[in-house]
Coordinates of C-alpha atoms in Angstrom, one line a residue:
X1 CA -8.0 11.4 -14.9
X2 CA -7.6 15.3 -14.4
X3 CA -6.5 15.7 -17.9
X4 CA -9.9 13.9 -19.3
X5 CA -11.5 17.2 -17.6
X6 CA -12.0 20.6 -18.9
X7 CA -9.3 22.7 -17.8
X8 CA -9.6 24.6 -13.9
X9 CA -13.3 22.7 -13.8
X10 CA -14.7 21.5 -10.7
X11 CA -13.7 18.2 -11.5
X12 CA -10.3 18.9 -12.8
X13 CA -9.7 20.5 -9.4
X14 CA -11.3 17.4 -7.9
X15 CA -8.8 14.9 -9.0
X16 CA -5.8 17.0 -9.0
X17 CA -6.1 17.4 -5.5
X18 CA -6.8 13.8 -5.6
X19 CA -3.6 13.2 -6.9
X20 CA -1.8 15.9 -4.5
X21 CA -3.2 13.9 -1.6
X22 CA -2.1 10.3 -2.4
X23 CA 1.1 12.0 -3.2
X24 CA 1.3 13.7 0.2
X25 CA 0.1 10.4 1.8
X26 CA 2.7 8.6 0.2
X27 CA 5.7 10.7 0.9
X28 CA 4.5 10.4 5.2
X29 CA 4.7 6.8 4.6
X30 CA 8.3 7.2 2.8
X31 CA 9.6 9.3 5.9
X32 CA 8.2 6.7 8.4
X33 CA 9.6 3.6 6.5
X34 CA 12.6 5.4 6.3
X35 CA 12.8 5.8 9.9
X36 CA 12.4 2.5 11.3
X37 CA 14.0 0.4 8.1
X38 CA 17.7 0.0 7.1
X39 CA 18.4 2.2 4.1
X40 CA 19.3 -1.2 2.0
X41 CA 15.9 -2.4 2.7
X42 CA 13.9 0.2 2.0
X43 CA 15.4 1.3 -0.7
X44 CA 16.0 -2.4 -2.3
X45 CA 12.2 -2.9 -2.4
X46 CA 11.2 0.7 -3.6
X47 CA 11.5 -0.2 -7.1
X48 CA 8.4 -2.9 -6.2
X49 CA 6.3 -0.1 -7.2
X50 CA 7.8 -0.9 -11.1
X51 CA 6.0 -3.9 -11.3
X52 CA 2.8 -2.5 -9.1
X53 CA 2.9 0.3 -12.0
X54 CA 2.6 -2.1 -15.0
X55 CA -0.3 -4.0 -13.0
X56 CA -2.3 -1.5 -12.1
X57 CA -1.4 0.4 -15.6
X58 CA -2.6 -2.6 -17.4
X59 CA -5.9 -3.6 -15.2
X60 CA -7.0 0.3 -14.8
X61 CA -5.9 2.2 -18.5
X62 CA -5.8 -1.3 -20.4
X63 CA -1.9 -0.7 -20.8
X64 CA -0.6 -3.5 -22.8
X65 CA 2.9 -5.1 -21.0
X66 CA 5.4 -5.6 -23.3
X67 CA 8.9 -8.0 -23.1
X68 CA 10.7 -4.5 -23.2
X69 CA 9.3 -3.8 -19.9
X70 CA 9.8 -7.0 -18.2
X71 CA 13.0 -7.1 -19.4
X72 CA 13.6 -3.7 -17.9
X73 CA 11.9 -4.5 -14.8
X74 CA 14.6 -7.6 -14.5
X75 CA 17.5 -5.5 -14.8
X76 CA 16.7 -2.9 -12.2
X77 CA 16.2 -6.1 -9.8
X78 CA 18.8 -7.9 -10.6
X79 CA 21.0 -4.6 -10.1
X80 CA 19.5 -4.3 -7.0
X81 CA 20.2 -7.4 -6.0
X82 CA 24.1 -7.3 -7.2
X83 CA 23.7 -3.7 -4.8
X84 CA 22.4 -5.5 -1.7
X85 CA 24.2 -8.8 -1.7
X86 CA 27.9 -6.8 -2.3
X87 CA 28.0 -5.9 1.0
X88 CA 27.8 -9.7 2.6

């Protein structure tokens, strides 16, 4: 959004310190999960935010999804999976 704004505007400013802030936000919740999850678990479901991208990338910008990317998305899980279940 910040780069659809004249550079150092008001509103460039606005929603880069937009972005800062969820950023920030998001890295608190990362320490906290961190802290009270096993390391398997959180990091087994942190690439959940793959599939929340191309959702939100394809309602929001009109991002079209293609095969490509699901069939990258089902690698990286089924890697992850192959990860988490070696250990059992």
């Amino acid at each position: 959004m910040a780069a659809n704004e004249e550079m150092f505007s008001l509103s460039f400013f606005i929603w880069y310190g937009l972005v800062l802030f969820i950023m920030f936000g998001y890295a608190l919740i990362w320490q906290q999960i961190l802290k009270h999850v096993p390391l398997t678990v959180a990091f087994s479901n942190k690439p959940v935010g793959l599939v929340w991208g191309m959702v939100w990338g394809t309602l929001f910008f009109q991002e079209v999804i293609t095969w490509k990317m699901i069939l990258g998305a089902a690698i990286i899980f089924a890697g992850i999976y192959l990860v988490v279940t070696g250990d059992e």
